[in-house]
PDB file of C-alpha atoms in Angstrom:
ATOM      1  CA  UNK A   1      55.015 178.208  67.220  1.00  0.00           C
ATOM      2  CA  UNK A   2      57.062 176.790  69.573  1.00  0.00           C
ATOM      3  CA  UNK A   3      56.560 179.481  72.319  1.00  0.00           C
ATOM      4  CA  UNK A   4      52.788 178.504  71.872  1.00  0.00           C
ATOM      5  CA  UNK A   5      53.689 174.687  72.852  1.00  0.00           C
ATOM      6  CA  UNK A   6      56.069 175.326  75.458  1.00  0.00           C
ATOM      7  CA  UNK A   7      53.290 177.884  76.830  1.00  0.00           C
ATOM      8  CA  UNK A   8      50.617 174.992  76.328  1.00  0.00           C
ATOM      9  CA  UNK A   9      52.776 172.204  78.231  1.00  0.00           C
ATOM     10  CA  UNK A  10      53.391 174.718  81.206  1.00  0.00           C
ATOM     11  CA  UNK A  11      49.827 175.751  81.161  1.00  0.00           C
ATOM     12  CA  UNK A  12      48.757 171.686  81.449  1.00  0.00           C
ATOM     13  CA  UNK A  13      51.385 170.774  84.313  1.00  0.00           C
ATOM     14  CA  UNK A  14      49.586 173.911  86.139  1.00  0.00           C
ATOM     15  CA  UNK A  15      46.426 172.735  85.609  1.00  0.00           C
ATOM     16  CA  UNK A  16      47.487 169.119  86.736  1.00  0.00           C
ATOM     17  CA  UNK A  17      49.155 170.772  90.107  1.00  0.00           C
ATOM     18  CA  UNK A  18      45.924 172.364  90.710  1.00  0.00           C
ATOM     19  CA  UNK A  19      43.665 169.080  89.985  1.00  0.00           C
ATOM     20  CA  UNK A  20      41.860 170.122  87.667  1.00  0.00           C
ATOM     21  CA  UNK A  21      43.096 167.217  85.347  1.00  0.00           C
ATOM     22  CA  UNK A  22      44.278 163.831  86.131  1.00  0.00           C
ATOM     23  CA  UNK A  23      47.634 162.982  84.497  1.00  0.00           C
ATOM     24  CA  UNK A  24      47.787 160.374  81.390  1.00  0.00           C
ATOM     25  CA  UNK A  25      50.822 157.596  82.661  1.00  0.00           C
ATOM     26  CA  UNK A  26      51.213 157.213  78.521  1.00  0.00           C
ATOM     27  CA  UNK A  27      55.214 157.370  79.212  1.00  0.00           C
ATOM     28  CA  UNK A  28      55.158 155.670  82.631  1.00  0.00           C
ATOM     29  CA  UNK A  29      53.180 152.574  81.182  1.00  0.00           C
ATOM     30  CA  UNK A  30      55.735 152.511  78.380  1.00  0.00           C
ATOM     31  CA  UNK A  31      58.567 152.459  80.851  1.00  0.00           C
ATOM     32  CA  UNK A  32      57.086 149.679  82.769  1.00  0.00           C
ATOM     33  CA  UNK A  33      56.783 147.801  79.353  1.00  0.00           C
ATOM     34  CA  UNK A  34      60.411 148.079  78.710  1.00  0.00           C
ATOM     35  CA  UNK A  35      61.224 147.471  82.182  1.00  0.00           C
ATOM     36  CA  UNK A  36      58.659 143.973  82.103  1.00  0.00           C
ATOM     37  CA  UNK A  37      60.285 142.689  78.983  1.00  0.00           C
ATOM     38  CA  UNK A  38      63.877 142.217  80.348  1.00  0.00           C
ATOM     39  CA  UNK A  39      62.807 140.776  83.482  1.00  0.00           C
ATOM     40  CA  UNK A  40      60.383 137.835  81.545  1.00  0.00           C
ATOM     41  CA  UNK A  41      63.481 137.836  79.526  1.00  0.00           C
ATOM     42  CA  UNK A  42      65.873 137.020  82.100  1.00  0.00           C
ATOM     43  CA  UNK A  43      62.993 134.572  84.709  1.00  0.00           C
ATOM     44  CA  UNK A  44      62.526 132.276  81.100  1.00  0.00           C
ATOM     45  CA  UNK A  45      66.585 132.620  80.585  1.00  0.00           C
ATOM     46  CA  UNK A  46      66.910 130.822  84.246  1.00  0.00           C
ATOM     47  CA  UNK A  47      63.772 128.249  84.194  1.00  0.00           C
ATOM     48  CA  UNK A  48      65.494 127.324  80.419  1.00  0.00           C
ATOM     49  CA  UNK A  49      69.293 126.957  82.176  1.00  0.00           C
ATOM     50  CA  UNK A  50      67.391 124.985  85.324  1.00  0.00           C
ATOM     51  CA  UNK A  51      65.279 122.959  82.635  1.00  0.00           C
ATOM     52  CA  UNK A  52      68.657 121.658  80.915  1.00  0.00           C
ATOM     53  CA  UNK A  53      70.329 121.046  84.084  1.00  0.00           C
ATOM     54  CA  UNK A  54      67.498 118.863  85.145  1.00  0.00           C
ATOM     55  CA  UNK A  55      67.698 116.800  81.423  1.00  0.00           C
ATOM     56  CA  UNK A  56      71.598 116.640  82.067  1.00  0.00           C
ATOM     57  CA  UNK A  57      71.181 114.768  85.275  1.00  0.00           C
ATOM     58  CA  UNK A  58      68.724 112.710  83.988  1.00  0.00           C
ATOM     59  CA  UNK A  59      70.994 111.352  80.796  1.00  0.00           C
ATOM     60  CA  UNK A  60      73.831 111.175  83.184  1.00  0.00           C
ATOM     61  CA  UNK A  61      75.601 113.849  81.837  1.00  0.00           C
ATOM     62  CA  UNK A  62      76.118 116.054  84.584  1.00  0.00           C
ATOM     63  CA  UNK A  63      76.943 115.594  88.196  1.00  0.00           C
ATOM     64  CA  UNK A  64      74.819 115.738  91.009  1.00  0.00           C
ATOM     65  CA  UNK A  65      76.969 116.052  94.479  1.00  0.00           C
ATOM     66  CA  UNK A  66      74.285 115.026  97.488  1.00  0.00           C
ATOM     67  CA  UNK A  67      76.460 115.950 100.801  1.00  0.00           C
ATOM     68  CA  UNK A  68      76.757 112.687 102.737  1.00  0.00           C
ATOM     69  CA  UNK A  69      75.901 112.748 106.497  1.00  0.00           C
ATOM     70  CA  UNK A  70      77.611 109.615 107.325  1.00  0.00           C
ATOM     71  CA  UNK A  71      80.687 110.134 109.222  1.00  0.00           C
ATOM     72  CA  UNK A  72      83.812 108.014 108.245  1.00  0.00           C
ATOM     73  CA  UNK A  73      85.332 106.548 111.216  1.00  0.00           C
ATOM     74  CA  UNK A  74      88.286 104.483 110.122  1.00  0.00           C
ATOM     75  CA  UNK A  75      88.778 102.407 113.022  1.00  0.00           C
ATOM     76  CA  UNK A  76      84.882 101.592 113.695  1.00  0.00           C
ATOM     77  CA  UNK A  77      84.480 100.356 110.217  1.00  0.00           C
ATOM     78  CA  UNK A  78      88.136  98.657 109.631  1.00  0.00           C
ATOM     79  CA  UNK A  79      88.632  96.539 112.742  1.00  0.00           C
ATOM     80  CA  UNK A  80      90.621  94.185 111.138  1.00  0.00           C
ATOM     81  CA  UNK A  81      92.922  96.454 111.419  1.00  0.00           C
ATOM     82  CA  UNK A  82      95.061  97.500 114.185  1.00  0.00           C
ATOM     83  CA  UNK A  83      95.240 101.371 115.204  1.00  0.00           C
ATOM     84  CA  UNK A  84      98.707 101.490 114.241  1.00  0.00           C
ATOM     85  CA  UNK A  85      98.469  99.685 111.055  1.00  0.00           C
ATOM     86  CA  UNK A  86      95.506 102.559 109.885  1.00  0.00           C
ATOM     87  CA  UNK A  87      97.618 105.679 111.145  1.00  0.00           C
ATOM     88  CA  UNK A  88     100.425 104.044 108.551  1.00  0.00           C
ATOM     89  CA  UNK A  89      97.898 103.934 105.124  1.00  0.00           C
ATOM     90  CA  UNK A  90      96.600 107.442 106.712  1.00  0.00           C
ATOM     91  CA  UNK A  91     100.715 108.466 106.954  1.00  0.00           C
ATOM     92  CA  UNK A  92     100.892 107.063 102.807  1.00  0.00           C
ATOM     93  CA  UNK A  93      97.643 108.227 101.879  1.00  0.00           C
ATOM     94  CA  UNK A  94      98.559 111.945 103.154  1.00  0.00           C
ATOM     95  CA  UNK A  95     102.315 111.929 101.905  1.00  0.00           C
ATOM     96  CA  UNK A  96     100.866 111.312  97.814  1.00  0.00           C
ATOM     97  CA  UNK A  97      97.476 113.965  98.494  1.00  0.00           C
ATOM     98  CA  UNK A  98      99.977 116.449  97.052  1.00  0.00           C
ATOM     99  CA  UNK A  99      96.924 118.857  96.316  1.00  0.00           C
ATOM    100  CA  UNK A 100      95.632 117.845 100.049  1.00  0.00           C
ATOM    101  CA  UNK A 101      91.904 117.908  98.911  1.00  0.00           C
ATOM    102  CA  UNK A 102      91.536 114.516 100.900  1.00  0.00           C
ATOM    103  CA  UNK A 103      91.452 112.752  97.526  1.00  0.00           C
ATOM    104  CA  UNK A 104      94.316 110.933  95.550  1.00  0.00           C
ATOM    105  CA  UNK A 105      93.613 111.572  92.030  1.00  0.00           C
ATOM    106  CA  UNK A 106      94.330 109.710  89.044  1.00  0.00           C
ATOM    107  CA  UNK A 107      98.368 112.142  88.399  1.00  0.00           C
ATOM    108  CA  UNK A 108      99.532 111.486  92.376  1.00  0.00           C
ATOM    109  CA  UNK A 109      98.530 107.682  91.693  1.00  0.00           C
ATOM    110  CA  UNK A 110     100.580 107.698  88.869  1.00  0.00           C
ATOM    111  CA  UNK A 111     103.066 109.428  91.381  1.00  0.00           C
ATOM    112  CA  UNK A 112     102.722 107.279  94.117  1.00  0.00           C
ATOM    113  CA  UNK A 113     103.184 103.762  92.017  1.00  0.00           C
ATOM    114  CA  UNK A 114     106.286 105.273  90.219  1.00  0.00           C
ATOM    115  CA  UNK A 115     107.230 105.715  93.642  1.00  0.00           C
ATOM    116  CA  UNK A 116     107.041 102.948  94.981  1.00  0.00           C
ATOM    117  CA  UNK A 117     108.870 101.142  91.883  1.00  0.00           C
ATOM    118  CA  UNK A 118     106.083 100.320  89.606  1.00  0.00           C
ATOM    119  CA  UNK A 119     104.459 102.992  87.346  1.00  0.00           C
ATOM    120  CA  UNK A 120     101.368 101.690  85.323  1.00  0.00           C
ATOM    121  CA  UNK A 121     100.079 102.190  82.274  1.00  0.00           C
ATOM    122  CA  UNK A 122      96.964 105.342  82.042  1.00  0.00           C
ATOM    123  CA  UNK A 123      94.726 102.333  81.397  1.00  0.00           C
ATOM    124  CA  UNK A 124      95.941 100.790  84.417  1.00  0.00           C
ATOM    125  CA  UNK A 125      95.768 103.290  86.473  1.00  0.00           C
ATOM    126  CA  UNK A 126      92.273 104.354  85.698  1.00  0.00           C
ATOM    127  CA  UNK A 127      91.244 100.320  86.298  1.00  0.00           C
ATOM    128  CA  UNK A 128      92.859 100.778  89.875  1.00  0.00           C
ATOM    129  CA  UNK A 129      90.538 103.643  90.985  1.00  0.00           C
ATOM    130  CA  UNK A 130      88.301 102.312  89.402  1.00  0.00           C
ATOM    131  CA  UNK A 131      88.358  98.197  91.448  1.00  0.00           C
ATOM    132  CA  UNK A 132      87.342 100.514  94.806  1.00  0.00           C
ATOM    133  CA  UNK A 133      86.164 103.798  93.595  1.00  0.00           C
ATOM    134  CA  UNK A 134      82.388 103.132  95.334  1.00  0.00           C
ATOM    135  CA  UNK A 135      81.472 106.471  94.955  1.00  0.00           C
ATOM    136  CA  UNK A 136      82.541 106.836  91.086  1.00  0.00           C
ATOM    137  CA  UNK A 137      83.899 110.033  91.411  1.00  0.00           C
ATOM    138  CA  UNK A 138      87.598 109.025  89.089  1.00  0.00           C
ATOM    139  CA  UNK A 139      89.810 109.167  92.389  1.00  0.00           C
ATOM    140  CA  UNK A 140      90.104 107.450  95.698  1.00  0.00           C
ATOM    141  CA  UNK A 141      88.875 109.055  99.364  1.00  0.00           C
ATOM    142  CA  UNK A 142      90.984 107.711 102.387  1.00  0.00           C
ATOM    143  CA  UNK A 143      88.173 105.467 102.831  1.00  0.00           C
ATOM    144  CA  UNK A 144      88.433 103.495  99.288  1.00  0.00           C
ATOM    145  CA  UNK A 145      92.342 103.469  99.604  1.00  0.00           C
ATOM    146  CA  UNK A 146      91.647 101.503 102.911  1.00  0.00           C
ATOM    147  CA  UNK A 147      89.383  99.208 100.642  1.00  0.00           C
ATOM    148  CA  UNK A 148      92.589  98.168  99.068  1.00  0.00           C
ATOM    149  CA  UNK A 149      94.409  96.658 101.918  1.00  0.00           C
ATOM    150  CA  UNK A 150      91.326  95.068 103.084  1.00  0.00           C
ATOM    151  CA  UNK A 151      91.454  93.400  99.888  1.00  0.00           C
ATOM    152  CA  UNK A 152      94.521  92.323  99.818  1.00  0.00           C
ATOM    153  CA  UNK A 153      94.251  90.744 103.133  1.00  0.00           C
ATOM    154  CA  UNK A 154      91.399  88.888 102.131  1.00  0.00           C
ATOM    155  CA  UNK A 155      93.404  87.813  99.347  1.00  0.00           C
ATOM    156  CA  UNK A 156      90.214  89.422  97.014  1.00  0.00           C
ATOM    157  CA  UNK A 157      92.866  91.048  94.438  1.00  0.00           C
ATOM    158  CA  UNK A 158      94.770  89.220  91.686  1.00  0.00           C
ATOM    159  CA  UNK A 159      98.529  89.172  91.997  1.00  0.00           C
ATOM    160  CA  UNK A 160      99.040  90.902  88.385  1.00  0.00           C
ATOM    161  CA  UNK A 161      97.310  93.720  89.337  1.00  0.00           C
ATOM    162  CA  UNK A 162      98.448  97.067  90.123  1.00  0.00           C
ATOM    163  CA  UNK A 163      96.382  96.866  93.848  1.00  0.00           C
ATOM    164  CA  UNK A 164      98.486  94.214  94.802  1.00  0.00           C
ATOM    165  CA  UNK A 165     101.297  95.789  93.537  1.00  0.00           C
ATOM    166  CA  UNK A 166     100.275  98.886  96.045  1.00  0.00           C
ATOM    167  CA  UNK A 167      99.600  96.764  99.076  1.00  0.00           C
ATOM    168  CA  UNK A 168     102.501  94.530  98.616  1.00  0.00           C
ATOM    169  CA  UNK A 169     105.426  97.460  98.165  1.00  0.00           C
ATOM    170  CA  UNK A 170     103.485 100.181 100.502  1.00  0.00           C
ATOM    171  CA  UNK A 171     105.323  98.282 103.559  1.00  0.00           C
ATOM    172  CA  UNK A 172     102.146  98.154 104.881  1.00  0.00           C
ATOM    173  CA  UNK A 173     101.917  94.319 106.076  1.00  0.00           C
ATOM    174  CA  UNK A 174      98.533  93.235 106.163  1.00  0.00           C
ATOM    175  CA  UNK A 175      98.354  89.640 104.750  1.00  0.00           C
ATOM    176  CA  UNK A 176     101.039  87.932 106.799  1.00  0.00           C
ATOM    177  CA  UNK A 177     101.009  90.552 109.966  1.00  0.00           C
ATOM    178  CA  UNK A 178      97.421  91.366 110.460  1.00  0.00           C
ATOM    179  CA  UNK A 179      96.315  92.043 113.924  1.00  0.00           C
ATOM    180  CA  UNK A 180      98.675  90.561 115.900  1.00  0.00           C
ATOM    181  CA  UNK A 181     100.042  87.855 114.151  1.00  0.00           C
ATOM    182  CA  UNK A 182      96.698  86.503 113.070  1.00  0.00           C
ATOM    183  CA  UNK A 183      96.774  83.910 109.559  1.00  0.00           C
ATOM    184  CA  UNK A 184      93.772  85.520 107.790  1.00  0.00           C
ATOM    185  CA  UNK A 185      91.374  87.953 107.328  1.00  0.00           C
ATOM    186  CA  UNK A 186      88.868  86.438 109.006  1.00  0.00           C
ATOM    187  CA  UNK A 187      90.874  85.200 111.500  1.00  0.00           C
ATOM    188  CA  UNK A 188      92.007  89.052 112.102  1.00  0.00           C
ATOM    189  CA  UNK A 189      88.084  90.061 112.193  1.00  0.00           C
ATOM    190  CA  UNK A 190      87.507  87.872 114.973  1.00  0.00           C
ATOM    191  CA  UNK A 191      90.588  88.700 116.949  1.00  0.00           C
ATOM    192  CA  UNK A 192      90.099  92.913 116.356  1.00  0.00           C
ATOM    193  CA  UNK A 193      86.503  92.053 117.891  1.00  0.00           C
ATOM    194  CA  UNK A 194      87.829  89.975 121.020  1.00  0.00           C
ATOM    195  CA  UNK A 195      90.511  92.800 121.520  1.00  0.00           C
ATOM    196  CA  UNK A 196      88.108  95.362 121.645  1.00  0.00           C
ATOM    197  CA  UNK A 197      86.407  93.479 124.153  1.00  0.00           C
ATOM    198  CA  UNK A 198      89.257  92.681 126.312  1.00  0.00           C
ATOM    199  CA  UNK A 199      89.211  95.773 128.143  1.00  0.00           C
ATOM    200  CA  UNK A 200      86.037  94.465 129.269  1.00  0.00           C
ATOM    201  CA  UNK A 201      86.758  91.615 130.181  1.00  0.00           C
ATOM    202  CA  UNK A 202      89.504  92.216 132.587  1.00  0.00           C
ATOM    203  CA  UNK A 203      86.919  94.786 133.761  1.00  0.00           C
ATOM    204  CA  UNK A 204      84.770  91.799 134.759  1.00  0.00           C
ATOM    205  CA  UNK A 205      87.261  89.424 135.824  1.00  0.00           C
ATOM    206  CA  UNK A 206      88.559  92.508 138.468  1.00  0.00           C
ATOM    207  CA  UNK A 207      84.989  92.604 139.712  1.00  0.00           C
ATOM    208  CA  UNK A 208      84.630  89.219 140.353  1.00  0.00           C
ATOM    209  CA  UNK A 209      88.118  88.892 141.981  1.00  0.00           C
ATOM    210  CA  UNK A 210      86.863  91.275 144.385  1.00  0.00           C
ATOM    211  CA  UNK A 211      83.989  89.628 144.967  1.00  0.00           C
ATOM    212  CA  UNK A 212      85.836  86.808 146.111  1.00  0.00           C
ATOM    213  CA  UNK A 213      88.157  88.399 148.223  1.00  0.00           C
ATOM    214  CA  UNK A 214      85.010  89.792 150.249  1.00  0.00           C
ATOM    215  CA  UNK A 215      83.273  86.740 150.352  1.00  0.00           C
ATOM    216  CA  UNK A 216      86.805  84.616 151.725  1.00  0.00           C
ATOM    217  CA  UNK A 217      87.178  87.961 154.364  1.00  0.00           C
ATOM    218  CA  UNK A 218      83.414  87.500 155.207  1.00  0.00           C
ATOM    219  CA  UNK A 219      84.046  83.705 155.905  1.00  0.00           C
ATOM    220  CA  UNK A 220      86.625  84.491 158.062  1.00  0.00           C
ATOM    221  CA  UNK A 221      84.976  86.815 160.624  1.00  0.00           C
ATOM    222  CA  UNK A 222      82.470  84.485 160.753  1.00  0.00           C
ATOM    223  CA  UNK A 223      84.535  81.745 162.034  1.00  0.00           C
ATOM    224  CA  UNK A 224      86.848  83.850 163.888  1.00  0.00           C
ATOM    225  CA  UNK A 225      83.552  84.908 166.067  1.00  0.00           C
ATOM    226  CA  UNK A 226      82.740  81.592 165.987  1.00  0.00           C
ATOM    227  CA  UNK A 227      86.124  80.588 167.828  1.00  0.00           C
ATOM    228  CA  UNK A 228      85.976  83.903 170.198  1.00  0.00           C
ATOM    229  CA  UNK A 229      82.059  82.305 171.322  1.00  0.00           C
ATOM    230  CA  UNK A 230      83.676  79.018 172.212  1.00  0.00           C
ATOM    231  CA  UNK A 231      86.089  80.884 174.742  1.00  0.00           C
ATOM    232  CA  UNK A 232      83.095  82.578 176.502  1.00  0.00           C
TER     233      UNK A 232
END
C-alpha cells in the first residue's frame, strides 16, 4: 500500500516536470496564510502602540521633545550683562552640572544651595525651577539659570525666596555692580547698549578727526600758494 503511494507521488512530480499537469499551490497558499497573519498581526500591533502615543500627547501625559532651531547666544540676549559677569554664572552653572548634560537638575540644585550655605526644602526646590523653568522640563538650561540673575537685578524676586538666596550668595554681583557700576537694571540695559556701540563711535569720531586734519592741511597749501603768488 504504501509502495503504491510513494509510486503514485513520484509518478505525479514526473508528470508535472514534463507539463503535462499544472501544479496545485494547496501548501504554498497555506504558507502564505500563516506567513500573512503574523505580519497583519504585528502592522495593527504598531498603528495600536502609535494610536496610544498620539492619545498620550493629547491628555498631556507623555512628552513630546520638538528640537529647537534657535541658537542661545548668551551675550546677544543678556546685555545687561557684562562678558565677564556671564563667563562667572557659566563658571557656577558648569561646576554644579555634575552629570554635564547642560542641565542642573532638581539633586545638584539641592547640591549647589547646600553649598552655598542654604539647603531648601524638596518643595522649595521644585518652586525654584519651577519661577524660570520656561520650557517646563523639571530642571534649569544655562539659559533659565541666567533668568535668575536677571531677576534679581531687576529686583523681580522676593527676598525670602530661595532665587534670591542663589543670586545673593553665588558672589555673582549683579544688583549693586551691574555693568560698570550702573544703579539699576534698566540703567545697566541702556549702558550694555551704549557700550556696544562705543566701538563705533570712536570709529566715527577717528574719521572725522581725519577729516579735519585734511581739510586744516588743505587750507594751508592754499594760502601758502597764495603767499608764494604775491612774491612773483
Amino acid at each position: 500500500m504504501a509502495t503504491d503511494e510513494l509510486s503514485s507521488k513520484l509518478n505525479r512530480r514526473l508528470q508535472i516536470e514534463e507539463g503535462e499537469h499544472d501544479p496545485v499551490a494547496l501548501d504554498e497558499g497555506h504558507e502564505n496564510g500563516a506567513h500573512d497573519k503574523p505580519a497583519t498581526a504585528s502592522a495593527d500591533s504598531e498603528l495600536g502602540a502609535k494610536l496610544q502615543r498620539r492619545g498620550e500627547l493629547n491628555e498631556g501625559v507623555g512628552e513630546h521633545h520638538q528640537p529647537s532651531m534657535k541658537v542661545f547666544n548668551p551675550y546677544t540676549e543678556f546685555k545687561e550683562f557684562s562678558r565677564k559677569q556671564i563667563k562667572d554664572m557659566e563658571k557656577m552653572f558648569k561646576q554644579y552640572d555634575s552629570e554635564r548634560d547642560n542641565f542642573i537638575d532638581l539633586m545638584e540644585l539641592k547640591l549647589m544651595m547646600e553649598k552655598l550655605g542654604a539647603p531648601q526644602t524638596h518643595l522649595g526646590l521644585k518652586n525654584m525651577i519651577k519661577e524660570v523653568d520656561e520650557d517646563l522640563d523639571g530642571k534649569l538650561s544655562f539659559r533659565e539659570f541666567l533668568l535668575i540673575f536677571r531677576k534679581a537685578a531687576a529686583g523681580e524676586l522676593a527676598e525670602d525666596s530661595g532665587l534670591h538666596v542663589l543670586a545673593r550668595l553665588s558672589e555673582i554681583d549683579v544688583s549693586t555692580e551691574g555693568v560698570k557700576g550702573a544703579k539699576s537694571f534698566f540703567e545697566a540695559k541702556v549702558h550694555a547698549i551704549n557700550e556696544s556701540n562705543r566701538f563705533e563711535a570712536e570709529i566715527r569720531q577717528e574719521q572725522e578727526e581725519k577729516k579735519r586734519q585734511a581739510e586744516e592741511r588743505k587750507q594751508r597749501q592754499a594760502a601758502f600758494k597764495e603767499l608764494k603768488s604775491a612774491f612773483k
